[in-house]
Short mmCIF file of C-alpha atoms and ligand atoms in Angstrom, two decimals:
data_model
loop_
_atom_site.label_atom_id
_atom_site.label_comp_id
_atom_site.label_asym_id
_atom_site.label_seq_id
_atom_site.Cartn_x
_atom_site.Cartn_y
_atom_site.Cartn_z
CA UNK A 669 78.17 72.04 104.61
CA UNK A 670 77.46 73.78 101.37
CA UNK A 671 76.53 77.42 101.59
CA UNK A 672 76.79 78.48 97.96
CA UNK A 673 73.25 77.47 97.14
CA UNK A 674 71.70 79.97 99.53
CA UNK A 675 69.35 82.22 97.69
CA UNK A 676 67.29 85.16 98.83
CA UNK A 677 63.91 84.07 100.07
CA UNK A 678 60.79 86.04 99.17
CA UNK A 679 60.18 88.81 101.69
CA UNK A 680 56.53 87.87 101.97
CA UNK A 681 57.36 84.35 103.13
CA UNK A 682 59.81 85.60 105.73
CA UNK A 683 57.34 88.19 107.02
CA UNK A 684 54.80 85.38 107.43
CA UNK A 685 57.30 83.31 109.37
CA UNK A 686 58.18 86.18 111.69
CA UNK A 687 54.55 87.01 112.37
CA UNK A 688 53.85 83.35 113.12
CA UNK A 689 56.41 83.49 115.89
CA UNK A 690 59.66 82.60 114.18
CA UNK A 691 61.22 85.86 115.26
CA UNK A 692 64.73 84.75 114.30
CA UNK A 693 63.66 84.79 110.67
CA UNK A 694 63.62 88.56 110.90
CA UNK A 695 67.38 88.38 110.57
CA UNK A 696 66.87 87.10 107.04
CA UNK A 697 65.00 90.28 106.16
CA UNK A 698 67.74 92.31 107.79
CA UNK A 699 70.32 90.37 105.84
CA UNK A 700 68.56 90.92 102.55
CA UNK A 701 67.87 94.60 103.04
CA UNK A 702 70.56 96.08 105.24
CA UNK A 703 72.87 96.97 102.38
CA UNK A 704 70.29 98.75 100.18
CA UNK A 705 68.74 100.50 103.18
CA UNK A 706 72.15 101.49 104.49
CA UNK A 707 73.14 102.91 101.10
CA UNK A 708 69.85 104.76 100.77
CA UNK A 709 70.34 106.38 104.15
CA UNK A 710 74.03 107.01 103.60
CA UNK A 711 73.37 108.85 100.34
CA UNK A 712 70.65 110.85 101.98
CA UNK A 713 72.61 111.74 105.11
CA UNK A 714 76.20 111.66 103.87
CA UNK A 715 77.68 110.37 107.11
CA UNK A 716 78.71 106.72 107.55
CA UNK A 717 78.19 106.36 111.26
CA UNK A 718 75.04 108.41 111.37
CA UNK A 719 73.74 106.26 108.53
CA UNK A 720 74.56 103.09 110.45
CA UNK A 721 72.65 104.34 113.49
CA UNK A 722 69.66 105.31 111.41
CA UNK A 723 69.75 102.01 109.54
CA UNK A 724 69.73 100.11 112.80
CA UNK A 725 66.91 102.27 114.11
CA UNK A 726 64.90 101.66 110.95
CA UNK A 727 65.16 97.89 111.30
CA UNK A 728 64.18 98.07 114.95
CA UNK A 729 61.10 100.06 114.04
CA UNK A 730 60.35 97.65 111.22
CA UNK A 731 60.49 94.73 113.63
CA UNK A 732 58.25 96.42 116.14
CA UNK A 733 55.73 97.51 113.55
CA UNK A 734 55.84 94.46 111.34
CA UNK A 735 52.32 93.43 112.32
CA UNK A 736 51.03 96.71 110.88
CA UNK A 737 52.36 95.90 107.41
CA UNK A 738 49.18 95.59 105.39
CA UNK A 739 50.41 94.33 102.06
CA UNK A 740 53.08 91.74 102.67
CA UNK A 741 54.14 91.87 99.04
CA UNK A 742 55.29 95.42 99.62
CA UNK A 743 57.67 94.87 102.47
CA UNK A 744 60.51 96.71 100.76
CA UNK A 745 58.57 99.92 100.00
CA UNK A 746 57.29 99.84 103.55
CA UNK A 747 60.83 99.44 104.85
CA UNK A 748 62.07 102.35 102.70
CA UNK A 749 59.20 104.40 104.06
CA UNK A 750 60.29 103.62 107.63
CA UNK A 751 63.88 104.54 106.75
CA UNK A 752 62.59 107.76 105.19
CA UNK A 753 60.67 108.66 108.36
CA UNK A 754 63.64 107.80 110.55
CA UNK A 755 65.96 109.99 108.49
CA UNK A 756 63.56 112.88 108.32
CA UNK A 757 62.91 112.97 112.01
CA UNK A 758 66.68 112.99 112.49
CA UNK A 759 67.11 115.71 109.87
CA UNK A 760 64.44 117.80 111.54
CA UNK A 761 66.26 117.46 114.85
CA UNK A 762 69.47 118.59 113.21
CA UNK A 763 68.19 121.66 111.42
CA UNK A 764 71.10 123.83 110.47
CA UNK A 765 73.50 120.94 110.51
CA UNK A 766 74.81 119.75 107.21
CA UNK A 767 75.86 116.18 106.70
CA UNK A 768 78.73 116.48 104.31
CA UNK A 769 81.30 114.63 106.30
CA UNK A 770 82.37 112.09 103.73
CA UNK A 771 84.95 109.52 104.49
CA UNK A 772 87.24 108.68 101.56
CA UNK A 773 88.66 105.55 103.22
CA UNK A 774 85.81 103.17 102.60
CA UNK A 775 87.97 101.17 100.25
CA UNK A 776 88.03 100.36 96.58
CA UNK A 777 90.13 101.81 93.84
CA UNK A 778 91.15 105.38 93.82
CA UNK A 779 89.09 106.18 90.78
CA UNK A 780 85.87 104.71 92.11
CA UNK A 781 86.45 106.44 95.40
CA UNK A 782 86.91 109.74 93.61
CA UNK A 783 83.80 109.39 91.49
CA UNK A 784 81.85 108.28 94.51
CA UNK A 785 82.98 111.34 96.40
CA UNK A 786 82.13 113.63 93.52
CA UNK A 787 78.65 112.16 93.30
CA UNK A 788 78.05 112.19 97.03
CA UNK A 789 79.17 115.81 97.24
CA UNK A 790 76.97 116.81 94.34
CA UNK A 791 74.00 115.04 95.91
CA UNK A 792 74.51 116.94 99.14
CA UNK A 793 73.91 120.17 97.24
CA UNK A 794 70.32 119.19 96.54
CA UNK A 795 67.43 119.85 98.89
CA UNK A 796 66.57 116.68 100.83
CA UNK A 797 63.43 115.77 98.90
CA UNK A 798 65.14 116.14 95.55
CA UNK A 799 68.13 114.18 96.74
CA UNK A 800 65.93 111.40 98.04
CA UNK A 801 63.92 111.19 94.82
CA UNK A 802 67.11 110.99 92.75
CA UNK A 803 68.67 108.36 95.02
CA UNK A 804 65.59 106.14 95.06
CA UNK A 805 65.17 106.38 91.32
CA UNK A 806 68.75 106.09 90.14
CA UNK A 807 70.27 103.76 92.72
CA UNK A 808 67.28 101.75 93.87
CA UNK A 809 65.33 101.60 90.59
CA UNK A 810 62.01 102.30 92.25
CA UNK A 811 58.94 103.34 90.28
CA UNK A 812 57.69 106.91 90.66
CA UNK A 813 54.61 105.54 92.40
CA UNK A 814 56.67 103.71 94.97
CA UNK A 815 58.77 106.81 95.62
CA UNK A 816 55.56 108.80 96.03
CA UNK A 817 54.42 106.38 98.75
CA UNK A 818 57.80 106.55 100.49
CA UNK A 819 57.90 110.35 100.35
CA UNK A 820 54.22 110.73 101.12
CA UNK A 821 53.85 113.06 98.13
CA UNK A 822 51.91 113.03 94.86
CA UNK A 823 53.60 111.31 91.92
CA UNK A 824 53.74 114.61 90.03
CA UNK A 825 55.69 116.18 92.89
CA UNK A 826 58.14 113.29 92.87
CA UNK A 827 58.70 113.72 89.14
CA UNK A 828 59.31 117.43 89.55
CA UNK A 829 61.78 116.75 92.34
CA UNK A 830 63.64 114.31 90.16
CA UNK A 831 63.64 116.71 87.23
CA UNK A 832 64.88 119.64 89.27
CA UNK A 833 67.40 117.45 91.01
CA UNK A 834 68.81 116.31 87.70
CA UNK A 835 69.02 119.88 86.41
CA UNK A 836 71.08 120.83 89.45
CA UNK A 837 73.27 117.76 89.29
CA UNK A 838 73.96 118.41 85.64
CA UNK A 839 75.29 121.86 86.43
CA UNK A 840 77.44 120.49 89.27
CA UNK A 841 78.76 117.31 87.68
CA UNK A 842 79.13 118.83 84.24
CA UNK B 113 53.48 116.70 70.35
CA UNK B 114 55.01 119.55 72.29
CA UNK B 115 58.49 119.35 73.81
CA UNK B 116 59.03 116.62 76.38
CA UNK B 117 59.64 119.05 79.26
CA UNK B 118 59.34 117.30 82.62
CA UNK B 119 58.05 114.18 80.90
CA UNK B 120 61.67 113.59 80.05
CA UNK B 121 62.01 111.84 83.44
CA UNK B 122 59.26 109.37 82.53
CA UNK B 123 60.86 108.81 79.14
CA UNK B 124 64.40 108.27 80.39
CA UNK B 125 63.28 105.92 83.16
CA UNK B 126 60.89 104.07 80.86
CA UNK B 127 57.76 104.95 82.77
CA UNK B 128 55.65 106.29 79.93
CA UNK B 129 52.85 104.06 78.68
CA UNK B 130 53.83 102.32 75.41
CA UNK B 131 51.81 104.64 73.09
CA UNK B 132 53.25 107.73 74.78
CA UNK B 133 56.70 106.20 74.59
CA UNK B 134 56.30 105.84 70.81
CA UNK B 135 55.01 109.37 70.56
CA UNK B 136 57.99 110.66 72.54
CA UNK B 137 60.37 108.76 70.26
CA UNK B 138 58.75 110.28 67.20
CA UNK B 139 59.08 113.72 68.73
CA UNK B 140 62.73 113.11 69.58
CA UNK B 141 63.44 112.06 66.02
CA UNK B 142 62.24 115.47 64.88
CA UNK B 143 63.38 117.72 67.75
CA UNK B 144 67.07 118.39 68.30
CA UNK B 145 66.42 120.37 71.51
CA UNK B 146 64.68 117.47 73.23
CA UNK B 147 67.31 115.04 71.94
CA UNK B 148 69.96 117.14 73.58
CA UNK B 149 67.97 117.24 76.80
CA UNK B 150 67.64 113.46 76.83
CA UNK B 151 71.36 113.03 76.15
CA UNK B 152 72.26 115.31 79.03
CA UNK B 153 69.81 113.56 81.30
CA UNK B 154 71.30 110.18 80.41
CA UNK B 155 74.78 111.55 80.94
CA UNK B 156 73.94 112.78 84.42
CA UNK B 157 72.40 109.41 85.20
CA UNK B 158 75.54 107.54 84.08
CA UNK B 159 77.73 109.87 86.12
CA UNK B 160 75.63 109.14 89.18
CA UNK B 161 75.71 105.42 88.48
CA UNK B 162 79.51 105.49 88.55
CA UNK B 163 79.29 105.90 92.29
CA UNK B 164 79.32 102.36 93.71
CA UNK B 165 77.37 101.05 96.66
CA UNK B 166 79.26 101.06 99.92
CA UNK B 167 79.44 98.27 102.47
CA UNK B 168 77.77 99.06 105.76
CA UNK B 169 80.45 99.47 108.43
CA UNK B 170 78.74 96.81 110.54
CA UNK B 171 76.24 94.02 110.19
CA UNK B 172 73.00 94.08 112.08
CA UNK B 173 71.84 90.92 113.83
CA UNK B 174 68.86 90.69 116.10
CA UNK B 175 69.14 88.41 119.08
CA UNK B 176 65.79 87.29 120.41
CA UNK B 177 66.09 84.42 122.79
CA UNK B 178 67.73 83.65 126.08
CA UNK B 179 70.32 80.95 125.63
CA UNK B 180 73.08 79.27 127.51
CA UNK B 181 75.40 80.10 124.70
CA UNK B 182 75.19 82.51 121.85
CA UNK B 183 76.01 80.73 118.59
CA UNK B 184 76.95 83.83 116.69
CA UNK B 185 79.49 84.85 119.27
CA UNK B 186 80.72 81.32 119.52
CA UNK B 187 81.23 80.96 115.82
CA UNK B 188 82.71 84.33 115.23
CA UNK B 189 85.32 84.36 117.92
CA UNK B 190 87.45 81.47 116.61
CA UNK B 191 87.02 82.51 113.00
CA UNK B 192 88.10 86.02 113.71
CA UNK B 193 91.44 87.51 112.99
CA UNK B 194 94.18 86.94 115.56
CA UNK B 195 94.00 90.45 116.80
CA UNK B 196 90.26 90.28 117.25
CA UNK B 197 88.60 93.26 118.70
CA UNK B 198 85.93 92.31 121.13
CA UNK B 199 84.08 95.28 122.44
CA UNK B 200 80.53 95.36 123.60
CA UNK B 201 78.57 98.45 124.24
CA UNK B 202 75.72 98.10 126.62
CA UNK B 203 73.49 101.08 126.42
CA UNK B 204 71.83 102.10 129.61
CA UNK B 205 68.41 101.86 128.01
CA UNK B 206 66.85 98.99 126.10
CA UNK B 207 67.36 97.58 123.58
CA UNK B 208 70.89 96.40 124.04
CA UNK B 209 73.23 97.05 121.21
CA UNK B 210 76.35 94.97 121.02
CA UNK B 211 79.23 95.31 118.69
CA UNK B 212 81.58 92.61 117.59
CA UNK B 213 83.67 92.07 114.48
CA UNK B 214 81.84 94.43 112.18
CA UNK B 215 78.61 93.05 113.48
CA UNK B 216 75.98 94.77 115.41
CA UNK B 217 73.74 92.68 117.63
CA UNK B 218 70.53 94.23 118.78
CA UNK B 219 68.64 92.46 121.50
CA UNK B 220 65.20 93.17 122.72
CA UNK B 221 64.73 93.07 126.43
CA UNK B 222 61.56 94.52 127.85
CA UNK B 223 60.83 95.53 124.29
CA UNK B 224 57.28 96.08 123.07
CA UNK B 225 57.26 92.63 121.49
CA UNK B 226 56.14 90.39 124.36
CA UNK B 227 57.77 87.13 123.24
CA UNK B 228 61.19 88.69 123.11
CA UNK B 229 63.68 88.19 125.91
CA UNK B 230 67.05 89.79 126.40
CA UNK B 231 70.02 87.48 125.76
CA UNK B 232 72.83 87.19 128.27
CA UNK B 233 75.38 89.95 127.96
CA UNK B 234 78.64 88.59 126.60
CA UNK B 235 81.63 88.71 128.88
CA UNK B 236 83.93 91.43 127.73
CA UNK B 237 87.43 91.66 129.04
CA UNK B 238 88.79 94.99 130.00
CA UNK B 239 85.71 96.95 129.15
CA UNK B 240 83.41 98.22 131.79
CA UNK B 241 79.92 98.09 130.46
CA UNK B 242 78.48 101.26 131.80
CA UNK B 243 78.78 104.89 130.87
CA UNK B 244 80.73 104.06 127.80
CA UNK B 245 81.56 106.69 125.25
CA UNK B 246 79.94 105.13 122.21
CA UNK B 247 81.48 107.53 119.71
CA UNK B 248 84.93 107.05 121.07
CA UNK B 249 84.64 103.28 120.94
CA UNK B 250 83.45 103.38 117.36
CA UNK B 251 86.29 105.68 116.40
CA UNK B 252 88.77 103.34 118.02
CA UNK B 253 87.24 100.35 116.28
CA UNK B 254 87.37 102.18 112.98
CA UNK B 255 90.99 103.07 113.53
CA UNK B 256 91.84 99.44 114.12
CA UNK B 257 89.68 98.20 111.30
CA UNK B 258 91.43 100.55 108.90
CA UNK B 259 94.69 98.88 109.77
CA UNK B 260 93.46 95.52 108.73
CA UNK B 261 93.93 93.98 105.39
CA UNK B 262 90.90 94.86 103.31
CA UNK B 263 90.60 91.48 101.66
CA UNK B 264 90.63 89.77 105.01
CA UNK B 265 87.85 92.04 106.14
CA UNK B 266 85.85 91.15 103.06
CA UNK B 267 86.33 87.44 103.70
CA UNK B 268 85.14 87.86 107.25
CA UNK B 269 82.12 89.81 106.12
CA UNK B 270 81.26 87.14 103.60
CA UNK B 271 81.60 84.51 106.28
CA UNK B 272 79.39 86.52 108.57
CA UNK B 273 76.82 86.91 105.84
CA UNK B 274 76.73 83.18 105.40
CA UNK B 275 76.56 82.60 109.12
CA UNK B 276 73.63 84.95 109.49
CA UNK B 277 71.84 83.04 106.80
CA UNK B 278 72.71 79.72 108.26
CA UNK B 279 71.78 80.82 111.74
CA UNK B 280 68.36 82.06 110.79
CA UNK B 281 67.72 79.03 108.64
CA UNK B 282 68.66 76.60 111.37
CA UNK B 283 66.85 78.38 114.18
CA UNK B 284 64.17 75.71 114.17
CA UNK B 285 66.68 72.92 114.72
CA UNK B 286 68.36 74.95 117.36
CA UNK B 287 65.18 75.53 119.28
CA UNK B 288 64.31 71.85 119.19
CA UNK B 289 67.82 70.92 120.29
CA UNK B 290 67.72 73.33 123.19
CA UNK B 291 64.37 71.97 124.29
CA UNK B 292 65.62 68.40 124.06
CA UNK B 293 68.69 69.16 126.09
CA UNK B 294 66.66 71.04 128.64
CA UNK B 295 64.23 68.12 128.92
CA UNK B 296 67.03 65.64 129.47
CA UNK B 297 68.48 67.84 132.18
CA UNK B 298 72.02 67.82 130.83
CA UNK B 299 72.22 71.36 129.62
CA UNK B 300 75.11 72.25 131.85
ZN1 LIG C 2160 61.17 118.99 71.62
#
């Protein structure tokens, strides 16, 4: 059987299938989004295992609340929003705890590992909202308007967060 | 036009409307301060971009239906490395979360979604299912995973990716097949 030709299917179509009762199809959405969502959460939280838990929790919530998704063309923003809420409720629970437990053994070449660590460390110096805005913009290429929806903040606030975040990162990363 | 200020973010990420974009470019041509700002902004962005995406430590797979056999487990076990780790964690509360070969299986039993039924718990040798120290198990799994050849791990993950795809795509066939077998009374 040939597997090479498998291509990502439009989220909207999969959401339709799931809501029509083909619950297994939800695994396609998971498959398409687990890596970006995991990376989003990991960069926000800074802890691999914690990120995995939160990622899993986000997808469970997404499954349970899928019927409430109003605009099926915006599944991904909606999913990021759920991941955002999941992370923030965890962060609120862990006030005073800092997530800077970074594991250098994820693999890859030494140099990429080092630059990854430098970036992750620098990101952890930013306040959460700034960090999140930077991560969503730089690594996930989202529009300011999408980030505003995810963060539940005005677009102008998101832009300020990004600007201030960049100023700080510049002083840290050189 | 005044200095770009915070609009620099819109400029660098290409989110200014075309006329404003042109205006910003004209300003940059004339203003060394703003040019420097843009350069530094771009530099920070490239530094950030040097940090690659990481692979999730496990895959997430949702298991929805009650079956005689669980295809994912069936397929994975023979394809796994010789020293396959097979550990399942059954949490006391729903949903069940199971762990196997870098893959996380979440099953809904008594979950809010009414159509969803818990799948049979896989038989796990040497692991008692209750009161398990989740963190300790994960640490142990990680320790063993670290020992493995990285390329082998990648191959397995790729295979799993493809299986997840295939599984979801063939769920229709599967359902029909199960019904047919059940109807003919030869399912055992
Ligand atoms: Zn200027």
